[in-house]
Amino acid sequence: MASPIPAQFVPQNILLIKLRHHGDMLLTTPAINALRQRYPHANIDVLLYKETRPMLEAHPAIRQLHIIDRNWKKEGGWQKFRHEMALLSAVRACHYDVVINLADQWRSAIITGFSAAPVRIGFAFAKRDNLLWRWCHNHLISTQNYNQLHTVEQNMAALQPLSIGAEGAKASMHFSAADQQKVQDILAQQRISRPFIVIQPTSRWVFKCWEDEKVAQLIDTLAADGHTIVLTAAPDRQEQAMIANILSLCHNQKVVSLAGQLSLPQLAALIDTAQLFIGVDSAPMHMAAALDTPCLALFGPTKLHHWRPWGENNRVIWAGDYAPLPSPDDIDTKTQQRYLSAIPIEDVVAAARSFLHD
């Protein structure tokens, strides 16, 4: 592989590539923050999917975002080719000194290769063990223990050629002053005063969700303790239906629903002011952990060691401690089965109260 990068190497322009979901993008922030700390004067850019832009668009360390729109393919072959060529040209025009490819897709590798950056870092994935992948990257990181690492630790491993370690890796979620003001206005209109608890029981994957009846029971119990509850969810029709059902099962009127009313940065501003966040394995859970809001996360058959909330101020309740779970690799993601059903309401209430009484 390429010779080690000299210690005196100080890049001016850095590109980080990650083409995944919202939560994945948030978990790139420890690497972005570490790059900013190591190279305070460098320009740091990120290439990502258009729909995940809200996770990073307010990050103060990022100069610009390069966007891939997954709808390009709907415009037909020639138009898609033109978009891809324009993107490659934009990347080359930035004269990156370092490109860090955190993805395993060929698209990200080819962009890395054609960037003409003198330092091109990627992972030595077994499925990509060929000449083209090696041409695209001149520093390949071993993936020998990749599957034992948290996603944050995987991302941080890509910084090894720059002599940046994973110690003290800190995620962060950012939002604008306008988003913060919007949330304050909504709270005032709804007559919600602090402290309050944010509960986001939904996910686009039903198998990650707890039963609606238990969520309603949790809300009623915490409301009876005197706490104000704010329910949140994405605008998605399925998630909205779940929230409506949960509300219909609640006996206490102290719950306020802002489901579908907030953008992701606005949701971050709301979570940032919450006393406690309770949710399932989802992007908002990662946001709560990054914002250092006390976070109670309910997990089912996803890879806990990859996706647990990153940080100190959180607790995970795992369905696998109560009943056998299927292997995460064998899950039918379209199933309507709720694997979190083994988690008893009493344990979630006790965990929430322990946070609230600290």
Short mmCIF file of C-alpha atoms in Angstrom, two decimals:
data_model
loop_
_atom_site.label_atom_id
_atom_site.label_comp_id
_atom_site.label_asym_id
_atom_site.label_seq_id
_atom_site.Cartn_x
_atom_site.Cartn_y
_atom_site.Cartn_z
CA MET A 1 0.00 0.00 0.00
CA ALA A 2 1.02 3.65 -0.17
CA SER A 3 3.79 4.94 2.08
CA PRO A 4 2.77 6.46 5.45
CA ILE A 5 1.51 10.03 5.39
CA PRO A 6 4.22 12.29 6.87
CA ALA A 7 3.38 13.99 10.17
CA GLN A 8 4.00 17.43 8.66
CA PHE A 9 1.27 16.87 6.02
CA VAL A 10 -1.40 19.57 6.56
CA PRO A 11 -4.32 19.27 4.12
CA GLN A 12 -6.14 22.42 3.03
CA ASN A 13 -9.18 20.73 1.48
CA ILE A 14 -10.76 17.53 2.82
CA LEU A 15 -13.74 15.57 1.47
CA LEU A 16 -15.58 12.95 3.50
CA ILE A 17 -17.99 10.60 1.68
CA LYS A 18 -20.86 8.66 3.28
CA LEU A 19 -23.91 7.50 1.32
CA ARG A 20 -26.31 6.04 3.87
CA HIS A 21 -29.31 6.91 6.08
CA HIS A 22 -29.93 9.80 8.49
CA GLY A 23 -28.52 8.07 11.58
CA ASP A 24 -25.40 6.99 9.67
CA MET A 25 -24.76 10.59 8.67
CA LEU A 26 -25.00 11.82 12.26
CA LEU A 27 -22.47 9.16 13.27
CA THR A 28 -19.92 10.67 10.84
CA THR A 29 -19.75 13.79 13.05
CA PRO A 30 -17.10 12.36 15.43
CA ALA A 31 -14.78 12.00 12.41
CA ILE A 32 -15.67 15.50 11.17
CA ASN A 33 -15.09 16.95 14.65
CA ALA A 34 -11.74 15.14 14.96
CA LEU A 35 -10.64 16.44 11.54
CA ARG A 36 -11.58 19.98 12.56
CA GLN A 37 -9.60 19.64 15.80
CA ARG A 38 -6.54 18.27 14.01
CA TYR A 39 -6.69 20.67 11.04
CA PRO A 40 -8.38 23.85 12.34
CA HIS A 41 -7.79 25.81 9.12
CA ALA A 42 -8.78 23.14 6.58
CA ASN A 43 -11.92 23.26 4.45
CA ILE A 44 -14.03 20.18 5.23
CA ASP A 45 -16.72 19.11 2.76
CA VAL A 46 -19.08 16.12 2.79
CA LEU A 47 -20.68 14.14 -0.05
CA LEU A 48 -24.03 12.61 0.95
CA TYR A 49 -27.52 11.74 -0.26
CA LYS A 50 -29.85 14.72 -0.64
CA GLU A 51 -32.43 13.49 1.88
CA THR A 52 -29.80 13.24 4.64
CA ARG A 53 -28.58 16.82 4.25
CA PRO A 54 -30.55 18.10 7.32
CA MET A 55 -28.29 16.03 9.58
CA LEU A 56 -25.17 18.02 8.63
CA GLU A 57 -26.24 21.28 6.99
CA ALA A 58 -25.83 23.37 10.17
CA HIS A 59 -22.52 21.80 11.25
CA PRO A 60 -20.09 24.71 11.78
CA ALA A 61 -17.02 22.72 10.65
CA ILE A 62 -18.43 21.93 7.20
CA ARG A 63 -17.78 24.32 4.31
CA GLN A 64 -20.09 22.74 1.75
CA LEU A 65 -22.13 19.65 1.00
CA HIS A 66 -21.96 17.81 -2.32
CA ILE A 67 -25.33 16.20 -3.02
CA ILE A 68 -26.39 13.00 -4.75
CA ASP A 69 -30.12 12.94 -5.48
CA ARG A 70 -31.46 9.42 -5.70
CA ASN A 71 -34.21 10.74 -7.99
CA TRP A 72 -31.65 11.33 -10.75
CA LYS A 73 -32.27 7.81 -12.00
CA LYS A 74 -35.93 8.67 -12.64
CA GLU A 75 -34.86 11.34 -15.15
CA GLY A 76 -33.49 8.77 -17.58
CA GLY A 77 -30.00 7.51 -18.43
CA TRP A 78 -28.65 10.59 -20.22
CA GLN A 79 -29.81 13.07 -17.56
CA LYS A 80 -28.47 10.85 -14.78
CA PHE A 81 -25.10 10.65 -16.58
CA ARG A 82 -25.00 14.46 -16.84
CA HIS A 83 -25.69 14.83 -13.11
CA GLU A 84 -22.94 12.33 -12.28
CA MET A 85 -20.45 14.08 -14.56
CA ALA A 86 -21.31 17.47 -13.03
CA LEU A 87 -20.74 16.02 -9.57
CA LEU A 88 -17.35 14.57 -10.58
CA SER A 89 -16.36 17.93 -12.07
CA ALA A 90 -17.41 19.78 -8.90
CA VAL A 91 -15.37 17.39 -6.76
CA ARG A 92 -12.28 17.70 -8.98
CA ALA A 93 -12.59 21.50 -9.03
CA CYS A 94 -12.20 21.59 -5.24
CA HIS A 95 -8.64 20.19 -5.46
CA TYR A 96 -8.96 18.00 -2.40
CA ASP A 97 -5.77 16.98 -0.62
CA VAL A 98 -7.58 14.17 1.20
CA VAL A 99 -10.71 12.18 0.32
CA ILE A 100 -12.02 9.83 3.01
CA ASN A 101 -14.49 7.29 1.64
CA LEU A 102 -16.50 5.79 4.52
CA ALA A 103 -18.82 3.93 2.12
CA ASP A 104 -18.61 0.53 0.45
CA GLN A 105 -20.37 1.50 -2.80
CA TRP A 106 -18.63 1.58 -6.16
CA ARG A 107 -20.07 5.02 -6.81
CA SER A 108 -18.25 6.48 -3.79
CA ALA A 109 -15.04 4.68 -4.73
CA ILE A 110 -15.05 5.99 -8.30
CA ILE A 111 -15.66 9.54 -7.08
CA THR A 112 -12.74 9.07 -4.68
CA GLY A 113 -10.50 7.80 -7.48
CA PHE A 114 -11.41 10.56 -9.93
CA SER A 115 -11.04 13.29 -7.28
CA ALA A 116 -7.28 13.29 -8.05
CA ALA A 117 -6.60 13.81 -4.33
CA PRO A 118 -3.06 12.73 -3.38
CA VAL A 119 -4.44 10.97 -0.27
CA ARG A 120 -7.46 8.72 -0.90
CA ILE A 121 -8.55 6.66 2.09
CA GLY A 122 -11.02 3.76 2.04
CA PHE A 123 -11.68 0.40 3.65
CA ALA A 124 -10.32 -2.95 2.49
CA PHE A 125 -13.72 -4.65 2.30
CA ALA A 126 -13.40 -8.33 1.37
CA LYS A 127 -16.11 -7.96 -1.30
CA ARG A 128 -14.07 -5.15 -2.92
CA ASP A 129 -10.73 -6.95 -3.07
CA ASN A 130 -9.80 -6.07 -6.65
CA LEU A 131 -7.59 -3.78 -8.72
CA LEU A 132 -10.19 -1.08 -9.37
CA TRP A 133 -10.98 -0.61 -5.66
CA ARG A 134 -7.24 -0.43 -4.93
CA TRP A 135 -6.76 2.11 -7.74
CA CYS A 136 -9.50 4.30 -6.28
CA HIS A 137 -7.86 4.36 -2.82
CA ASN A 138 -4.15 4.62 -2.03
CA HIS A 139 -4.64 4.03 1.71
CA LEU A 140 -6.83 1.05 2.63
CA ILE A 141 -7.88 0.40 6.25
CA SER A 142 -8.10 -3.21 7.44
CA THR A 143 -11.63 -4.45 8.13
CA GLN A 144 -10.46 -7.46 10.14
CA ASN A 145 -12.32 -6.39 13.32
CA TYR A 146 -14.75 -4.03 11.55
CA ASN A 147 -17.88 -5.95 12.63
CA GLN A 148 -16.91 -5.77 16.31
CA LEU A 149 -16.81 -1.95 16.25
CA HIS A 150 -19.50 0.66 16.83
CA THR A 151 -20.30 2.64 13.67
CA VAL A 152 -18.50 5.66 15.18
CA GLU A 153 -15.39 3.54 15.75
CA GLN A 154 -15.59 2.22 12.18
CA ASN A 155 -15.69 5.78 10.85
CA MET A 156 -12.87 6.90 13.13
CA ALA A 157 -10.70 4.01 11.90
CA ALA A 158 -10.57 5.75 8.51
CA LEU A 159 -8.55 8.56 10.11
CA GLN A 160 -5.67 6.23 11.10
CA PRO A 161 -3.45 7.21 8.13
CA LEU A 162 -3.70 10.82 9.38
CA SER A 163 -2.57 9.66 12.85
CA ILE A 164 -5.94 10.57 14.38
CA GLY A 165 -7.13 8.08 17.01
CA ALA A 166 -10.64 7.21 18.15
CA GLU A 167 -10.16 8.27 21.78
CA GLY A 168 -12.62 10.90 22.93
CA ALA A 169 -14.67 10.67 19.71
CA LYS A 170 -17.69 12.95 20.18
CA ALA A 171 -20.81 13.13 18.03
CA SER A 172 -22.67 16.40 17.56
CA MET A 173 -25.99 17.57 16.12
CA HIS A 174 -26.43 21.17 15.03
CA PHE A 175 -29.41 23.38 14.21
CA SER A 176 -29.85 27.00 13.20
CA ALA A 177 -31.05 29.88 15.36
CA ALA A 178 -34.15 30.01 13.13
CA ASP A 179 -34.93 26.35 13.89
CA GLN A 180 -34.45 27.01 17.60
CA GLN A 181 -36.79 30.00 17.46
CA LYS A 182 -39.41 28.02 15.53
CA VAL A 183 -39.42 25.36 18.25
CA GLN A 184 -39.68 27.97 21.00
CA ASP A 185 -42.68 29.49 19.20
CA ILE A 186 -44.38 26.09 18.89
CA LEU A 187 -43.79 25.31 22.57
CA ALA A 188 -45.28 28.69 23.50
CA GLN A 189 -48.33 28.15 21.25
CA GLN A 190 -48.92 24.69 22.76
CA ARG A 191 -48.36 26.10 26.27
CA ILE A 192 -45.61 23.55 26.87
CA SER A 193 -43.22 24.67 29.57
CA ARG A 194 -40.00 23.00 30.64
CA PRO A 195 -39.27 20.43 31.86
CA PHE A 196 -40.81 17.98 29.39
CA ILE A 197 -40.09 14.49 28.05
CA VAL A 198 -39.84 13.76 24.30
CA ILE A 199 -41.05 10.31 23.26
CA GLN A 200 -40.52 9.17 19.65
CA PRO A 201 -41.97 5.64 19.50
CA THR A 202 -41.93 5.34 15.70
CA SER A 203 -39.52 4.12 13.06
CA ARG A 204 -39.99 3.61 9.35
CA TRP A 205 -39.32 -0.06 10.18
CA VAL A 206 -42.15 -1.47 12.29
CA PHE A 207 -39.96 -4.32 13.57
CA LYS A 208 -38.00 -1.71 15.57
CA CYS A 209 -41.12 -0.47 17.41
CA TRP A 210 -42.65 -1.30 20.80
CA GLU A 211 -46.40 -2.02 21.03
CA ASP A 212 -48.70 1.01 20.91
CA GLU A 213 -50.48 -0.16 24.07
CA LYS A 214 -47.25 -0.12 26.06
CA VAL A 215 -46.25 3.29 24.72
CA ALA A 216 -49.66 4.65 25.79
CA GLN A 217 -49.26 3.04 29.21
CA LEU A 218 -45.79 4.61 29.55
CA ILE A 219 -47.20 8.04 28.66
CA ASP A 220 -50.08 7.67 31.14
CA THR A 221 -47.72 6.56 33.93
CA LEU A 222 -45.19 9.36 33.42
CA ALA A 223 -47.97 11.94 33.01
CA ALA A 224 -49.53 10.71 36.27
CA ASP A 225 -46.13 11.36 37.88
CA GLY A 226 -46.59 15.00 36.82
CA HIS A 227 -44.44 15.06 33.68
CA THR A 228 -45.37 16.77 30.42
CA ILE A 229 -44.98 14.45 27.42
CA VAL A 230 -44.28 15.60 23.85
CA LEU A 231 -44.81 12.95 21.16
CA THR A 232 -42.84 13.20 17.92
CA ALA A 233 -42.66 11.23 14.66
CA ALA A 234 -41.84 11.67 10.99
CA PRO A 235 -44.55 12.95 8.55
CA ASP A 236 -44.71 9.41 7.09
CA ARG A 237 -48.30 8.11 6.84
CA GLN A 238 -47.52 4.87 8.70
CA GLU A 239 -45.81 6.74 11.56
CA GLN A 240 -48.70 9.23 11.78
CA ALA A 241 -51.18 6.35 12.02
CA MET A 242 -49.13 4.80 14.84
CA ILE A 243 -49.14 8.09 16.76
CA ALA A 244 -52.91 8.48 16.27
CA ASN A 245 -53.45 4.98 17.64
CA ILE A 246 -51.20 5.63 20.65
CA LEU A 247 -53.07 8.87 21.43
CA SER A 248 -56.40 7.04 21.19
CA LEU A 249 -55.14 4.58 23.83
CA CYS A 250 -53.93 7.29 26.25
CA HIS A 251 -56.16 8.19 29.21
CA ASN A 252 -54.13 11.23 30.25
CA GLN A 253 -54.55 14.53 28.42
CA LYS A 254 -51.11 15.93 29.39
CA VAL A 255 -49.55 14.55 26.21
CA VAL A 256 -48.93 16.93 23.29
CA SER A 257 -48.25 15.61 19.79
CA LEU A 258 -45.88 17.46 17.45
CA ALA A 259 -45.68 14.39 15.20
CA GLY A 260 -44.88 15.30 11.61
CA GLN A 261 -44.66 19.03 12.38
CA LEU A 262 -40.89 19.41 12.74
CA SER A 263 -37.93 19.16 10.40
CA LEU A 264 -35.02 17.07 11.67
CA PRO A 265 -32.99 20.14 12.82
CA GLN A 266 -36.13 21.47 14.55
CA LEU A 267 -36.62 18.11 16.23
CA ALA A 268 -33.00 18.37 17.38
CA ALA A 269 -33.74 21.81 18.87
CA LEU A 270 -36.72 20.31 20.71
CA ILE A 271 -34.73 17.32 22.00
CA ASP A 272 -31.94 19.66 23.10
CA THR A 273 -34.31 21.34 25.58
CA ALA A 274 -35.94 18.11 26.80
CA GLN A 275 -35.42 16.63 30.25
CA LEU A 276 -35.39 13.12 28.77
CA PHE A 277 -35.69 11.45 25.36
CA ILE A 278 -37.30 8.01 25.06
CA GLY A 279 -37.26 6.27 21.70
CA VAL A 280 -36.37 3.28 19.57
CA ASP A 281 -33.36 2.63 17.33
CA SER A 282 -33.70 5.64 15.01
CA ALA A 283 -32.05 8.87 13.89
CA PRO A 284 -33.76 10.92 16.66
CA MET A 285 -32.26 8.55 19.24
CA HIS A 286 -28.80 9.24 17.82
CA MET A 287 -29.61 12.96 17.86
CA ALA A 288 -30.52 12.82 21.56
CA ALA A 289 -27.26 11.04 22.37
CA ALA A 290 -25.25 13.57 20.31
CA LEU A 291 -27.01 16.46 22.08
CA ASP A 292 -26.21 14.88 25.47
CA THR A 293 -29.90 14.84 26.38
CA PRO A 294 -30.57 11.90 28.73
CA CYS A 295 -31.60 9.10 26.36
CA LEU A 296 -33.50 5.88 27.02
CA ALA A 297 -33.33 3.68 23.91
CA LEU A 298 -35.39 0.55 23.28
CA PHE A 299 -33.66 -1.97 21.00
CA GLY A 300 -34.72 -5.14 19.24
CA PRO A 301 -32.92 -7.31 16.66
CA THR A 302 -30.62 -4.68 15.20
CA LYS A 303 -26.87 -4.89 15.80
CA LEU A 304 -26.68 -3.26 19.21
CA HIS A 305 -22.88 -3.00 19.23
CA HIS A 306 -23.02 -1.06 15.92
CA TRP A 307 -25.97 1.19 16.62
CA ARG A 308 -26.32 1.79 20.37
CA PRO A 309 -26.50 5.48 21.32
CA TRP A 310 -22.98 6.94 21.33
CA GLY A 311 -22.08 8.85 24.46
CA GLU A 312 -22.32 8.68 28.23
CA ASN A 313 -25.78 10.01 29.07
CA ASN A 314 -27.90 7.12 27.86
CA ARG A 315 -29.27 3.69 28.67
CA VAL A 316 -30.36 0.84 26.39
CA ILE A 317 -33.13 -1.65 27.14
CA TRP A 318 -32.65 -4.62 24.80
CA ALA A 319 -35.47 -7.02 23.96
CA GLY A 320 -32.88 -9.81 23.72
CA ASP A 321 -32.51 -9.70 27.51
CA TYR A 322 -36.14 -10.89 27.82
CA ALA A 323 -36.69 -13.27 24.91
CA PRO A 324 -34.80 -14.84 21.98
CA LEU A 325 -34.44 -12.58 18.95
CA PRO A 326 -33.80 -13.49 15.31
CA SER A 327 -30.41 -12.65 13.83
CA PRO A 328 -30.29 -9.05 12.55
CA ASP A 329 -29.09 -10.34 9.18
CA ASP A 330 -32.18 -12.55 8.82
CA ILE A 331 -34.84 -9.88 9.47
CA ASP A 332 -37.48 -9.23 6.84
CA THR A 333 -37.46 -5.43 7.12
CA LYS A 334 -41.02 -5.25 5.79
CA THR A 335 -42.43 -7.44 8.56
CA GLN A 336 -45.15 -6.01 10.81
CA GLN A 337 -43.89 -8.04 13.77
CA ARG A 338 -42.76 -5.92 16.73
CA TYR A 339 -39.77 -7.69 18.22
CA LEU A 340 -39.60 -5.21 21.12
CA SER A 341 -42.80 -6.70 22.56
CA ALA A 342 -40.75 -8.76 25.04
CA ILE A 343 -39.72 -5.55 26.85
CA PRO A 344 -41.97 -5.10 29.93
CA ILE A 345 -43.55 -1.74 30.65
CA GLU A 346 -42.36 -1.85 34.28
CA ASP A 347 -38.68 -1.84 33.30
CA VAL A 348 -39.07 1.11 30.93
CA VAL A 349 -40.98 3.11 33.56
CA ALA A 350 -38.32 2.30 36.19
CA ALA A 351 -35.49 3.34 33.83
CA ALA A 352 -37.27 6.58 32.92
CA ARG A 353 -37.88 7.41 36.58
CA SER A 354 -34.24 6.75 37.42
CA PHE A 355 -33.23 9.41 34.84
CA LEU A 356 -35.90 11.84 36.04
CA HIS A 357 -35.01 11.50 39.70
CA ASP A 358 -31.24 11.86 39.26
#
